[in-house]
Every structure is written in structure tokens, then in C-alpha cells.
Short mmCIF file of C-alpha atoms in Angstrom, two decimals:
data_model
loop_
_atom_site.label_atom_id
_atom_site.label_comp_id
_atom_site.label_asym_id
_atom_site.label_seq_id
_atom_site.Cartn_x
_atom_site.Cartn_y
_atom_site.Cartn_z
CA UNK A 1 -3.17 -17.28 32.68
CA UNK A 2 0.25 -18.75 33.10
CA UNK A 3 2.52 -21.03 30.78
CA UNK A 4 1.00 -24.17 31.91
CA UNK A 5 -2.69 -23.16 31.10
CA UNK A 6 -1.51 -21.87 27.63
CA UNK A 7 0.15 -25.00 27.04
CA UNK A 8 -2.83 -27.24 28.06
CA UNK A 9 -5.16 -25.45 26.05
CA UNK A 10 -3.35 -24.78 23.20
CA UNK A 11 -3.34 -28.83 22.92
CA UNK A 12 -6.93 -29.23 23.55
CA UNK A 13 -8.03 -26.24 21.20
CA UNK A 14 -7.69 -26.10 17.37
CA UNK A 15 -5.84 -22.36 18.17
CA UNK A 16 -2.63 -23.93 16.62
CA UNK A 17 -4.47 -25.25 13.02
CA UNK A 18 -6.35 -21.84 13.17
CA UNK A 19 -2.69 -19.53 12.94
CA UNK A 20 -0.82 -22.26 11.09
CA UNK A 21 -3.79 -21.73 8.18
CA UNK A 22 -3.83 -17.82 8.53
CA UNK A 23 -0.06 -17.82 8.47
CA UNK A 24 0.60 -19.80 5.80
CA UNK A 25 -2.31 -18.40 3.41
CA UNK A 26 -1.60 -14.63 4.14
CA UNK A 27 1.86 -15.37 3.13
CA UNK A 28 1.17 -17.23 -0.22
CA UNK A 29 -0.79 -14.40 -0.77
CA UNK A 30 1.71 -12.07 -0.78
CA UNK A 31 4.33 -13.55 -2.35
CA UNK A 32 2.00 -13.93 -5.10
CA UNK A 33 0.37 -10.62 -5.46
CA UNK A 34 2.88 -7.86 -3.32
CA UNK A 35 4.87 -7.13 -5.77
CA UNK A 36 8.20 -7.43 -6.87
CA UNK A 37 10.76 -5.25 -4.92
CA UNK A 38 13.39 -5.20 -7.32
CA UNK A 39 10.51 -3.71 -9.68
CA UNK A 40 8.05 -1.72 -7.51
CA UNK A 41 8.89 0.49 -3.99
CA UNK A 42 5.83 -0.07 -2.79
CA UNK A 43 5.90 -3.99 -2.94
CA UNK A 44 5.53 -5.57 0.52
CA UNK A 45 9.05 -6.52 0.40
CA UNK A 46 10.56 -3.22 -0.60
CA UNK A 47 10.37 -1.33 2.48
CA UNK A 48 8.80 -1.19 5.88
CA UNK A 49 5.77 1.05 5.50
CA UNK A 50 4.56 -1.20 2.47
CA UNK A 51 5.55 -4.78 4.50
CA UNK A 52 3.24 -2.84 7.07
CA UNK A 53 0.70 -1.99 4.93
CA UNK A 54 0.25 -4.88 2.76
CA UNK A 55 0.15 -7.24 5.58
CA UNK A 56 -2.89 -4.81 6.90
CA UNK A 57 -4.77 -5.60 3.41
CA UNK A 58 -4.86 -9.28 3.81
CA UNK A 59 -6.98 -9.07 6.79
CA UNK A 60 -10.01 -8.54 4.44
CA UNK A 61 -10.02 -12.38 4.75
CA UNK A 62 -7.63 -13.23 7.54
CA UNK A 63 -10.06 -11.21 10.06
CA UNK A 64 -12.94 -13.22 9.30
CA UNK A 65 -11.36 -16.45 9.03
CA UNK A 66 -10.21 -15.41 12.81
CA UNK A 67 -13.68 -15.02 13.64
CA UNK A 68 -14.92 -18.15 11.94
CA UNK A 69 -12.28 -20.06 13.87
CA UNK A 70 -13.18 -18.11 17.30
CA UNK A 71 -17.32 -19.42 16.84
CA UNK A 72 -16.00 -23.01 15.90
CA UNK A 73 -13.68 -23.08 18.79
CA UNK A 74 -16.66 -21.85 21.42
CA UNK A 75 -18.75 -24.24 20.45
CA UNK A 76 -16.54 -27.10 22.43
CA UNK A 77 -18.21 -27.08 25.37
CA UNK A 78 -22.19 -27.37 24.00
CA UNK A 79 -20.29 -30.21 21.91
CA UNK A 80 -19.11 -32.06 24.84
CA UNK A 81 -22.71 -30.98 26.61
CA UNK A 82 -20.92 -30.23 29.48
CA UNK A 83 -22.01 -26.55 30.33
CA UNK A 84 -23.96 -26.70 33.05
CA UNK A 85 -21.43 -28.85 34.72
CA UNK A 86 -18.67 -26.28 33.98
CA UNK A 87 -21.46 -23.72 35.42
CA UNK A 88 -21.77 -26.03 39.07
CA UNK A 89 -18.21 -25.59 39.25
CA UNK A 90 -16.81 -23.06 41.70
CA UNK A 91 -13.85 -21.26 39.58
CA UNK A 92 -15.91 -18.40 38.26
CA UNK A 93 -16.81 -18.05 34.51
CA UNK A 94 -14.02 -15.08 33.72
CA UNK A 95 -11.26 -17.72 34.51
CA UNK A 96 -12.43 -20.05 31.69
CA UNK A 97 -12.93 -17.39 29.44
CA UNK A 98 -9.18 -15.80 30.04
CA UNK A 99 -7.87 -19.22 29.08
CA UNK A 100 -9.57 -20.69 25.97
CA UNK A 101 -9.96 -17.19 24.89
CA UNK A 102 -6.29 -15.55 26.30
CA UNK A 103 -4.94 -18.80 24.49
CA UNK A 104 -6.57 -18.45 20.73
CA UNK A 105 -5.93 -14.40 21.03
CA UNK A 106 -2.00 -15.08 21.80
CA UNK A 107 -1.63 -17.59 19.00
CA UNK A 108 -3.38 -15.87 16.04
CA UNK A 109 -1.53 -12.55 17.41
CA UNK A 110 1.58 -14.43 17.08
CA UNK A 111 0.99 -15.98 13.40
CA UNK A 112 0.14 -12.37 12.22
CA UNK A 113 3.85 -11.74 13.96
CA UNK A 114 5.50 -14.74 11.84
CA UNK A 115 4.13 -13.05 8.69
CA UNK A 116 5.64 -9.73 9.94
CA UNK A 117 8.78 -11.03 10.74
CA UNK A 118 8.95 -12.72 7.13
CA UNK A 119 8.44 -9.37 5.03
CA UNK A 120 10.36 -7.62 7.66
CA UNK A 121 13.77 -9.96 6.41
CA UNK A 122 12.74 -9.74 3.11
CA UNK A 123 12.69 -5.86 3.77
CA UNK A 124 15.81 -5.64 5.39
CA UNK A 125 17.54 -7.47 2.21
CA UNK A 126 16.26 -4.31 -0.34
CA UNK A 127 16.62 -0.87 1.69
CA UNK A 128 18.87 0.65 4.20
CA UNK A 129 16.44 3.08 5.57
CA UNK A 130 15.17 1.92 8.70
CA UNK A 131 12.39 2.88 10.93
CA UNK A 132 9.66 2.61 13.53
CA UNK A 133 6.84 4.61 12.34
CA UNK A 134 5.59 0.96 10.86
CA UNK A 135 4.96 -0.36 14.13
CA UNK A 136 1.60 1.37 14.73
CA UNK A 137 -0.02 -0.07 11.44
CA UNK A 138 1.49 -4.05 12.45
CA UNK A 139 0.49 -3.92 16.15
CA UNK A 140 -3.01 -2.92 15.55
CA UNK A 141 -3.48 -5.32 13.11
CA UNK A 142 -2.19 -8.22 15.53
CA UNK A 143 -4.26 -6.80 17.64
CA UNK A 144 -7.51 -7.77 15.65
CA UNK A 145 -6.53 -11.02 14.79
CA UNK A 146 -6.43 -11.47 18.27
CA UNK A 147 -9.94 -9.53 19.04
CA UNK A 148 -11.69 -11.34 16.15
CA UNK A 149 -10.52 -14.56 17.89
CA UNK A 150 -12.01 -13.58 21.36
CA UNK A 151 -15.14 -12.51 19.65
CA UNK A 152 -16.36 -15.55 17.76
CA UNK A 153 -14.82 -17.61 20.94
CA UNK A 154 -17.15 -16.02 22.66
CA UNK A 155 -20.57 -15.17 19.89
CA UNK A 156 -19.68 -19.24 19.22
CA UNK A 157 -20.83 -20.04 22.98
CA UNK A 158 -23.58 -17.56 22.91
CA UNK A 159 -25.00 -19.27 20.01
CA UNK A 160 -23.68 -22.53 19.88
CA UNK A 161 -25.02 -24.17 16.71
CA UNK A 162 -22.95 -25.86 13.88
CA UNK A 163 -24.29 -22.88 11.34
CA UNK A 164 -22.40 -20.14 13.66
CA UNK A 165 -19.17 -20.43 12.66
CA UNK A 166 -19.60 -20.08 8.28
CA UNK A 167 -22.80 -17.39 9.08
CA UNK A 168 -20.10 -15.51 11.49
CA UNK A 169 -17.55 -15.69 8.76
CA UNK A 170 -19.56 -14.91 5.80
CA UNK A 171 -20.93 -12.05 7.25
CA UNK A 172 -17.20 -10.66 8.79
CA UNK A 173 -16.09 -10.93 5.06
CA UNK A 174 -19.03 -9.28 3.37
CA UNK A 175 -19.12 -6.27 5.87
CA UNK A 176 -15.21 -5.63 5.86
CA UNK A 177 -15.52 -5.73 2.15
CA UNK A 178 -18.11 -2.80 2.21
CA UNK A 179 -16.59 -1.10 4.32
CA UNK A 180 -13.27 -1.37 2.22
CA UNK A 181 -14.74 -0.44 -0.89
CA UNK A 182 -16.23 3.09 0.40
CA UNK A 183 -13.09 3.45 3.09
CA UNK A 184 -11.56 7.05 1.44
CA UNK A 185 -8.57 6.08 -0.58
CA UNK A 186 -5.10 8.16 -1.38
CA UNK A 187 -5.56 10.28 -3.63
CA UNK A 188 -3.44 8.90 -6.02
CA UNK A 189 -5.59 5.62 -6.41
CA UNK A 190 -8.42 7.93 -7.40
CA UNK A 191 -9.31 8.39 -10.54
CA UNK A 192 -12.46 10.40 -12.47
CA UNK A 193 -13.83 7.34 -13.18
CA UNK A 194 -13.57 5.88 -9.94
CA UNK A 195 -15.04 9.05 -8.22
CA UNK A 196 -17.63 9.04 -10.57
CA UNK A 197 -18.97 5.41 -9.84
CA UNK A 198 -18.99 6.74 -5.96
CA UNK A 199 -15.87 5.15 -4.62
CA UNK A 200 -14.55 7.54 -1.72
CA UNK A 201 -14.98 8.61 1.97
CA UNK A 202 -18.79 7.25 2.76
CA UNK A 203 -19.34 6.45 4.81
CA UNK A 204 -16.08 8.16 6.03
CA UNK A 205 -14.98 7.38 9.55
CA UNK A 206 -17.39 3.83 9.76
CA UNK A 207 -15.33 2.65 6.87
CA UNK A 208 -12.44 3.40 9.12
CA UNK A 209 -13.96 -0.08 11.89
CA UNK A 210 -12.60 -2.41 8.78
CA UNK A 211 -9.67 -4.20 10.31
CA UNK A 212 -8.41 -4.23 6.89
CA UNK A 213 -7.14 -0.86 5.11
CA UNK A 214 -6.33 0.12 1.53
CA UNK A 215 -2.62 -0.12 0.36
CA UNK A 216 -1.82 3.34 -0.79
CA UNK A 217 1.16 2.49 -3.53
CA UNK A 218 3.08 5.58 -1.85
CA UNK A 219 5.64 4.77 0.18
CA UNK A 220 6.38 8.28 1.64
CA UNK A 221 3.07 8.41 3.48
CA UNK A 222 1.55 6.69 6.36
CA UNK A 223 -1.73 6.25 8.68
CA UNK A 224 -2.29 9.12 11.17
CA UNK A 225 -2.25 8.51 14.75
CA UNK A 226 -6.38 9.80 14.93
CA UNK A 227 -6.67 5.99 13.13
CA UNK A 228 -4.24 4.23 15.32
CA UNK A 229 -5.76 5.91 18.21
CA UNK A 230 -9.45 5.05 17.14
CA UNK A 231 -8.83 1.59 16.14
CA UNK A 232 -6.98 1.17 18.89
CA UNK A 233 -10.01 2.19 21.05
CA UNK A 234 -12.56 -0.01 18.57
CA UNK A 235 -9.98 -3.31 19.11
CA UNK A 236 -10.10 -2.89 22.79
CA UNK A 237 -13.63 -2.98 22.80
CA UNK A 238 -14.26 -6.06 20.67
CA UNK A 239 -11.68 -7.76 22.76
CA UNK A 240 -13.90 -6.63 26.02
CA UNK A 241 -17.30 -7.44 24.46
CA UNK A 242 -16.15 -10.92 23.43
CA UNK A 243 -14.38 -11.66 27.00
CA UNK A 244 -17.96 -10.46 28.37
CA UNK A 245 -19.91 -12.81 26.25
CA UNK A 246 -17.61 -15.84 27.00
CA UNK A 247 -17.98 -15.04 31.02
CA UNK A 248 -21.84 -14.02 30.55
CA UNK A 249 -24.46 -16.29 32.08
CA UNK A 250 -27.72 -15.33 30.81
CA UNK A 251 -29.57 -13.50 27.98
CA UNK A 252 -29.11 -10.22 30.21
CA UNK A 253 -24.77 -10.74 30.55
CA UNK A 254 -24.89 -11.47 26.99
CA UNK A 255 -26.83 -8.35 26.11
CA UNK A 256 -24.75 -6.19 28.58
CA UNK A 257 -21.63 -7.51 26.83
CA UNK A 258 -22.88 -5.62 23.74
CA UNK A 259 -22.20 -2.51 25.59
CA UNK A 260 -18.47 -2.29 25.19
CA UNK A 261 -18.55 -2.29 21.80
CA UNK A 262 -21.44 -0.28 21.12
CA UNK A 263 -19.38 2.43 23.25
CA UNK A 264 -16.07 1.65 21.59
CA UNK A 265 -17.68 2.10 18.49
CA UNK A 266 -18.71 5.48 19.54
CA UNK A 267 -15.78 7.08 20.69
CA UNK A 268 -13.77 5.54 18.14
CA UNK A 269 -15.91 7.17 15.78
CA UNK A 270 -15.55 10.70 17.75
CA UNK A 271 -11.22 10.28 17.20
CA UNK A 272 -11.06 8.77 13.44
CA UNK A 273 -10.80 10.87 10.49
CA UNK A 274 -13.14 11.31 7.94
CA UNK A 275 -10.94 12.28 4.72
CA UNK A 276 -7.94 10.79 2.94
CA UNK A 277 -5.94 13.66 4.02
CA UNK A 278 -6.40 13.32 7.40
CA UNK A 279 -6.01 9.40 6.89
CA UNK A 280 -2.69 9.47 4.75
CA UNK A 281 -0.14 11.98 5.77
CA UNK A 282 3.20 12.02 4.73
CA UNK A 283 6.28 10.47 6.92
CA UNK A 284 8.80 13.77 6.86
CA UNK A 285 11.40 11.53 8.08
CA UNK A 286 11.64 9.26 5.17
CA UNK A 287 10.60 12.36 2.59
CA UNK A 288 13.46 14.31 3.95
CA UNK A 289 15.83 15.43 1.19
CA UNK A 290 19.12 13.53 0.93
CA UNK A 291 21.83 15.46 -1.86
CA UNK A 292 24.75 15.04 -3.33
CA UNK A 293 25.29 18.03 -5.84
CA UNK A 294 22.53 18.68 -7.64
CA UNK A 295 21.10 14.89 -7.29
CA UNK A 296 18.62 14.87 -4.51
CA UNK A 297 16.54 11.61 -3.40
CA UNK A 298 14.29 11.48 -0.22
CA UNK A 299 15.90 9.53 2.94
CA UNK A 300 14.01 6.52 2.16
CA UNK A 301 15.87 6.27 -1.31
CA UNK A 302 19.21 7.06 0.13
CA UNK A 303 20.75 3.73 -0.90
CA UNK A 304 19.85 4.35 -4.63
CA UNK A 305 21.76 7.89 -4.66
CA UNK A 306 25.04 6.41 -5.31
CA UNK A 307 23.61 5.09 -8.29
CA UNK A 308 22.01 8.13 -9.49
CA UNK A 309 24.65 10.72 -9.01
CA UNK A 310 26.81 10.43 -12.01
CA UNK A 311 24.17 9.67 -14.72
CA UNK A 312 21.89 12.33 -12.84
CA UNK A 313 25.38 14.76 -13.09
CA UNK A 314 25.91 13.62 -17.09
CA UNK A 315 21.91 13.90 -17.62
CA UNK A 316 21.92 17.69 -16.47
CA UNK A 317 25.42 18.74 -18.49
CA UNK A 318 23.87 17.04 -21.81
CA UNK A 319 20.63 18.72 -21.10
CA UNK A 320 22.92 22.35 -20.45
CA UNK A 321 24.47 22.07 -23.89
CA UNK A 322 21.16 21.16 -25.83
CA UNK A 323 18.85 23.58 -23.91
CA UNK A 324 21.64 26.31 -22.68
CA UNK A 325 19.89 28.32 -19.88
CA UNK A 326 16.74 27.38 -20.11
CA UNK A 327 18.16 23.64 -19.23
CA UNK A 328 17.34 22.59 -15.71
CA UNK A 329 19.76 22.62 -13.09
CA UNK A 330 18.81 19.69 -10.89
CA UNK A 331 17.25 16.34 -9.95
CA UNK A 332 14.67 15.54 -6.95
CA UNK A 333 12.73 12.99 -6.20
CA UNK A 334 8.95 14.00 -5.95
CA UNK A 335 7.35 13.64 -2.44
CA UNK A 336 3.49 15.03 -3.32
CA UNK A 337 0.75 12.94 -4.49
CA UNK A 338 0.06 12.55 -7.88
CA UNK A 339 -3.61 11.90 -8.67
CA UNK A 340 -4.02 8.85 -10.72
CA UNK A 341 -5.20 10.93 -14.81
CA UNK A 342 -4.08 14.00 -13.62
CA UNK A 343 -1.82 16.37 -14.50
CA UNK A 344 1.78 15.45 -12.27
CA UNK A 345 4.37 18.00 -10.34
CA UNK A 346 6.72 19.72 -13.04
CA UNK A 347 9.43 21.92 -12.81
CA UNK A 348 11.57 23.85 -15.03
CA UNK A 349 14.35 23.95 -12.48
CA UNK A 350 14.21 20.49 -11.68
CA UNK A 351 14.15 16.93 -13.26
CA UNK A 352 11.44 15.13 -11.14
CA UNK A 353 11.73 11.44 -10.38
CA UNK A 354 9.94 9.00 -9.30
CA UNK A 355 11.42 5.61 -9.03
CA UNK A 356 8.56 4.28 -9.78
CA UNK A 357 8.41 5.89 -13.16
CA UNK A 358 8.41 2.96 -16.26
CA UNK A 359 11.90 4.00 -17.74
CA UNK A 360 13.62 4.41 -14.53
CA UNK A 361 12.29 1.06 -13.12
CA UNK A 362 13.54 -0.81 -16.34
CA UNK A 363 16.99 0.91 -16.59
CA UNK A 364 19.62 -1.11 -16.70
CA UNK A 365 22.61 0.33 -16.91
CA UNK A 366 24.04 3.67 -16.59
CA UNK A 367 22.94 4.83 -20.16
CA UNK A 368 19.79 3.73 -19.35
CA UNK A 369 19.38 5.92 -16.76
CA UNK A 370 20.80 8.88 -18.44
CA UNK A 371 18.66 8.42 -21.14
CA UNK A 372 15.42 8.39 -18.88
CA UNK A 373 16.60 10.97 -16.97
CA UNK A 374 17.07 12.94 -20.26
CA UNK A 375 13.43 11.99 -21.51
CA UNK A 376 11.63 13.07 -17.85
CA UNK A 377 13.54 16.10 -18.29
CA UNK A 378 13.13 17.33 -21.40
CA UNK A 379 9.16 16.07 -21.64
CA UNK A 380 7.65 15.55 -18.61
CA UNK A 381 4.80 13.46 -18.76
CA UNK A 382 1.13 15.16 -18.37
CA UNK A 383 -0.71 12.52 -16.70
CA UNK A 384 0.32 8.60 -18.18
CA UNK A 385 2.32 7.89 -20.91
CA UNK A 386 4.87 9.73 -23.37
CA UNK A 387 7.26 6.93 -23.56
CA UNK A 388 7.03 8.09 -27.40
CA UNK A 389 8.13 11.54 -26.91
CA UNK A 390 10.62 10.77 -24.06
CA UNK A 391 12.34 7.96 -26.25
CA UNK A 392 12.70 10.99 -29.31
CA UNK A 393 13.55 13.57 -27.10
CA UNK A 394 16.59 11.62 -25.51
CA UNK A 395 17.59 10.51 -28.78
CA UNK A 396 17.96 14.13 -30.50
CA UNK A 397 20.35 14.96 -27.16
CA UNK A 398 22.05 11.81 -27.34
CA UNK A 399 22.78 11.46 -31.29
CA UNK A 400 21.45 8.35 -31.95
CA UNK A 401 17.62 6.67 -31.92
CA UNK A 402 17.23 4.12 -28.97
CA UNK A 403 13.86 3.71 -27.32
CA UNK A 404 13.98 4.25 -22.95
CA UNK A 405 13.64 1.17 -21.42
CA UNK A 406 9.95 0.19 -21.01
CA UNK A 407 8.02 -3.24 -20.31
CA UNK A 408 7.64 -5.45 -23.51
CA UNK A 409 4.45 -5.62 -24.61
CA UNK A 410 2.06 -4.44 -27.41
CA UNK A 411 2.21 -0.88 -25.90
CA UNK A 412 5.99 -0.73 -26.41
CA UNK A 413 5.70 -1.73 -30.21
CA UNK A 414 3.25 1.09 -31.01
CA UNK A 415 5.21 3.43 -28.67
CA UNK A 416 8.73 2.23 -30.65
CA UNK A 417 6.51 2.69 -34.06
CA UNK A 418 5.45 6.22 -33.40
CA UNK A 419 8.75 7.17 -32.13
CA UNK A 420 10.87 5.89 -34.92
CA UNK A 421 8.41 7.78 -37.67
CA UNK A 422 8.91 11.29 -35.25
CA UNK A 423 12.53 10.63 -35.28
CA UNK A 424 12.51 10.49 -38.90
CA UNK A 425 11.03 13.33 -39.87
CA UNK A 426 12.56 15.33 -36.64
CA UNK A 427 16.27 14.57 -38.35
CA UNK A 428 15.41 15.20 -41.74
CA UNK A 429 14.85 18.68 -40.39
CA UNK A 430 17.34 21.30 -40.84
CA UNK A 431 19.31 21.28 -37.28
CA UNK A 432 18.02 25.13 -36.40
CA UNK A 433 14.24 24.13 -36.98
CA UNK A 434 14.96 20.89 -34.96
CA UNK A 435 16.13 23.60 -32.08
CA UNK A 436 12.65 24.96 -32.47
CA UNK A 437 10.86 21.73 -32.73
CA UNK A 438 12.46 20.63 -29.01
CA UNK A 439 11.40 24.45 -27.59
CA UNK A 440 7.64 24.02 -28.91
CA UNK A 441 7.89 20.46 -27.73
CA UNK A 442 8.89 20.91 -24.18
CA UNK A 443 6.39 23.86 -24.14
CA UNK A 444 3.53 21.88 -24.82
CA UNK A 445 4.70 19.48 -22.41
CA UNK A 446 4.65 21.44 -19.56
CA UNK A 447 1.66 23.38 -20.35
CA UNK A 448 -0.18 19.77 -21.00
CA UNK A 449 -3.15 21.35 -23.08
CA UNK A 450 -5.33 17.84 -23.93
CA UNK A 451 -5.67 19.07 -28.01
CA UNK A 452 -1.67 19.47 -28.32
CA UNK A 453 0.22 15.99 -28.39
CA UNK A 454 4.25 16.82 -27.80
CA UNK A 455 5.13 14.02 -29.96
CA UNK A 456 3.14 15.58 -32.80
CA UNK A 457 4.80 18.93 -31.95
CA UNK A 458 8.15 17.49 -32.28
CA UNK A 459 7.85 15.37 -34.87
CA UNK A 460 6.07 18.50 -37.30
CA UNK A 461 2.71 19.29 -36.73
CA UNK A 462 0.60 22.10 -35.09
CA UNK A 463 2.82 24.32 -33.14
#
């Protein structure tokens, strides 16, 4: 197919509406619902991984609607009830279906570009830490936009009727969304509850077919190459089964066009993974540990060290002359996974961060920070929560009451109310037994025992 041909039929065919639709919709989309990147790392704006990522999710309707414009586009020739014309003709069937179908694929594939490029100068506006490991995740999913248009083109003109096209689409959309659902998730978007009601890896590596995939909300870990490799392998051979039924003949070429797929299926099956940890794994490039004295951030954060250093530096000497010894003596950023209700990372040694964190995403200013960094030290949180506790436990270091900054809302006000009654009877303690009150208090926090609140520890009660 040269330029001429793709020109010509990108006029006749409705290729150009088709991308112009999925463009602009999957875009809306995001800018709506991705996140904010000033807010949230793992919005798709904020860095590369989550641009790649998030622009994988919205195929759980962008894939279809491919599809759905692939049947309605093979359905021109019945239309024009010109097929057995176009069959007397000598040029052999494969070179009409490389255009109209080489066409549709190359414009959809380049509409999922536009969005790329769009979140990929949004990206380069909020981090400095570049990379290529996001390619993988973008190509494939160009690459079935592209294979969802060949396939309708081609399930369109093996069953050309004006119900084709919605039945094709409804069905695309009510499969990938099954398949999404019970696709295995990161462990940190699992919770009890969640495993509980069944979500997880059934039917594992089927699940794995979606063209869509879960965004993870980590931005340290990535896809594997097992599911580049096998969806790879499963877009190749929808793109082959829909060439095959566009070029097929009779009811026997149409049913040996199933057999690409049916074998793609298989072997792609044979190379994807069946667990989350096999699915997710964890980019050591970007996790790698970036210092400057005792502040440490991964390689993806670099850009926010600066930042960090001195009220990270002032955080830890406060923390030395309230705790002595005991105090910790550094600050890293955590790079594990922290199931969602259950009990996170903590160190003695170290203050761990994530940016992520509430009172580090609302920090303002460089007290601000300090002060979070002084509540995440000296209580770390068990599972969710503890703005209470933090907000008291900063305060007693710092001299003075001041909640850590936190988003408004009717949580905040009952945090703010519990903290300012714990303050009050923390102070009107004598300043030894307040010593003792912060020991007890950090002790239940790290040992996170569910029928010992720290804020009820500091603020008095059971010890």
C-alpha cells in the first residue's frame, strides 16, 4: 500500500471520523479523571509509566469503539452491492483487504499516538526523569487499536448486516470488562474486602487477552515483558485473522481465518503470567536510590530532592534532640508495595516517605514539610490514617499546636477535634511523663496492635 492508496481511501472511508472520535474522547477522559499531577505521582500527567498506563485503561471503551467502527466500515461494499463485481475483478482479494484495512489500522494507530504525544508534553512539563521502559505498554496498545480496526473491517464483511457493527461493539465492551474485573491487580489495590468478593487472578492469564489493563497507582513498577511478549503474540494474530476474513471467499476462508487467532490465543496463553507478581514488577532504574546526606529519594523523584534536603536535614536534628538515640537517622523514599488495609514498611532507622502520603502532598512550604516529616517519623501510620496523632506528635517537637496539612473536609475537622483535646491533656502533663507518653506512643505505633490507638496512648490512656 503506498501514499496514494492511503490517501484515496482514507477519503472514501470514515477511518478519519473513527480516530478523530477516539482521540478526542480518550483525551476528555483523561483530563477529567487522570489525576492531577501537581497532587498525585501516579496521574497520567505526572510521569511516563502512568501517561503509559492510563492511556492503556481507556481502551476498555476505545477498543471496542475500534471494532464497532471496523464492522461499520466493512459493510461498504454489501452497501454499494457491488461484491461480486469486486470478486470478477482480477486484482486478487488480499490487495483490497491491505488497503481499506492497512488504511483504518494506520489511522486509529496514529490517533492512539496523538493521545500519547499529548500526556507525553504534559509529562515532560512535571518530572525530569526520563525513560524508555514506557514504550512497551504504548506500542502494544496502538497496536490493538489498530487490530480491533482490521477485525471488525473484516467480521463487518463476513456478516454484513446493519446490526453488526453495535452487536460487535456491545459484545467487545462487555467481554473486556470481564475480563478487567477478574485481570489480577497490584497488590496494593487489593483490599480484604475486595479479595473477599472474588476480585483477583481468575481467570489469570485469559484476563491477560483484555486490550485494556488495570492502572496500578505505583509508579515504580511496570508490566513484565512475559505480557508484552504475549500480547504482542495475541495482537498479531487478531491483526492476521481479520486480514484473512477480509481476503476470504467462502464459508471455508472465513472459518480458516479463525485459525490464527485460535493459535495466537494459545501460545499467548503458554508466555503470559498468571499472578500480579509476575504481572507488576518493579522498574530498578527509576527505584534506584538517589542521596544527598541522609535524604534519599528514588531516581524517579530526583527533581523533588532539592526540596526535601533541608527540611528532611532540620526534621532528623529536631527528632535527635526530642528522641536522643533512639531518634532515626535518615529519610528514604519507600519502593515496596503497600497492600491497600494493611500494615505499611516501618523503620526505626529511617523516616519512610511516600510522596503520595496526605501531609506531604498538601505541604506547602518548608514548615510544612518539616512538620510531616516529623509526624511520619515519630508515628508511622499502621495501615490509613493517624493524621490525629501525626498532627500531636509534631506539635510536642515543634512547641506549638498546628495540624499537618491535610485535604479539607469533614475528616479533617474530626481529625483537628481529636487532636486539639490530645494536645491538651498531653501539655498539661508534667514534661517527664510527656517524655513517656511520646515513648509508649511511638511504641504502639510501630507495633500497630488493632486494640491500642497511639493517639489514645499519647494523649493518657491505656499504656
Amino acid at each position: 500500500m503506498n501514499g496514494r492508496i492511503l490517501r484515496i481511501e482514507t477519503r472514501r472511508s470514515l477511518a478519519p471520523w473513527a480516530g478523530l472520535g477516539i482521540a478526542a474522547s480518550t483525551v476528555a477522559f483523561l483530563f477529567l479523571l487522570g489525576g492531577d499531577a501537581a497532587e498525585d505521582s501516579s496521574a497520567w500527567t505526572a510521569e511516563w509509566t502512568s501517561m503509559a498506563m492510563w492511556t492503556r485503561g481507556v481502551l476498555f471503551y476505545a477498543w471496542p469503539l475500534a471494532l464497532g467502527a471496523g464492522a461499520l466500515q466493512g459493510l461498504r461494499d454489501s452497501r454499494s452491492k457491488m461484491p461480486e463485481l469486486l470478486s470478477s475483478t482480477p486484482r486478487p482479494a488480499w490487495h483490497r483487504a491491505a488497503s481499506l484495512g492497512g488504511t483504518t489500522a494506520v489511522v486509529l494507530a496514529s490517533a492512539f499516538a496523538v493521545l500519547v504525544l499529548i500526556g507525553g508534553v504534559q509529562v515532560l512539563a512535571h518530572t525530569e526523569y526520563t525513560h524508555v521502559g514506557w514504550m512497551p505498554v504504548s506500542l502494544v496498545g496502538a497496536l490493538f487499536l489498530a487490530a480491533g480496526a482490521v477485525l471488525g473491517i473484516g467480521i463487518g464483511r463476513s456478516l454484513p448486516s446493519v446490526f453488526t457493527p453495535p452487536m460487535v461493539t456491545m459484545a467487545a465492551f462487555m467481554l473486556g470488562q470481564l475480563l478487567l474485573i477478574q485481570s489480577a491487580p497490584l497488590a496494593s489495590a487489593v483490599s480484604t474486602w475486595e479479595e473477599a468478593r472474588g476480585a483477583g487472578p481468575l481467570p489469570g492469564r485469559i484476563a491477560l487477552l483484555a486490550p485494556a489493563i488495570r492502572e496500578t497507582g505505583e509508579t515504580l513498577f511496570t508490566l513484565s515483558a512475559a505480557v508484552h511478549a504475549g500480547q504482542l503474540v495475541w495482537v498479531i494474530a487478531l491483526t492476521a485473522t481479520g486480514f484473512a476474513l477480509l481476503a476470504a471467499a467462502g464459508r471455508r476462508g472465513r472459518l480458516l481465518a479463525l485459525v490464527p487467532a485460535v493459535v495466537g490465543a494459545a501460545v499467548a496463553l503458554l508466555i503470559l503470567p498468571s499472578t500480579s507478581e509476575e504481572t507488576y514488577v518493579l522498574d530498578k532504574a527509576a527505584a534506584e536510590k538517589v542521596c544527598d546526606g541522609a535524604v534519599c529519594v528514588t531516581a524517579m523523584q530526583r527533581s523533588r530532592l532539592a526540596g526535601l534536603t533541608g527540611p528532611g536535614e532540620k526534621a532528623l536534628g529536631l527528632m535527635k534532640g526530642a528522641l536522643g538515640g533512639r531518634a532515626p537517622v535518615g529519610i528514604r523514599e519507600r519502593t515496596t508495595i503497600v497492600p491497600y488495609l494493611e500494615v505499611k514498611e516501618r523503620s526505626r532507622e529511617d523516616v519512610l516517605i511516600d510522596f503520595d502520603d496526605e501531609v506531604l502532598r498538601y505541604a506547602r512550604t518548608d514548615e510544612d514539610l518539616t512538620r510531616a516529616l516529623l509526624g511520619l517519623g515519630l508515628a508511622p501510620e499502621c495501615s490509613f490514617g493517624g493524621l490525629d496523632v501525626q498532627s500531636v506528635a509534631s506539635s510536642w517537637v515543634m512547641g506549638e499546636f498546628r495540624m499537618l496539612p491535610s485535604a479539607p473536609g469533614p475528616a479533617a475537622e474530626m481529625a483537628e477535634k481529636t487532636a486539639r483535646s490530645a494536645w491538651k491533656r498531653l501539655t498539661a502533663l508534667p514534661e517527664a511523663e510527656q517524655r513517656e507518653r511520646i515513648d509508649a506512643m511511638r511504641a504502639s505505633a510501630f507495633s500497630c496492635e488493632d486494640e491500642t490507638d497511639p493517639l489514645d496512648v499519647l494523649a493518657g490512656g491505656p499504656r
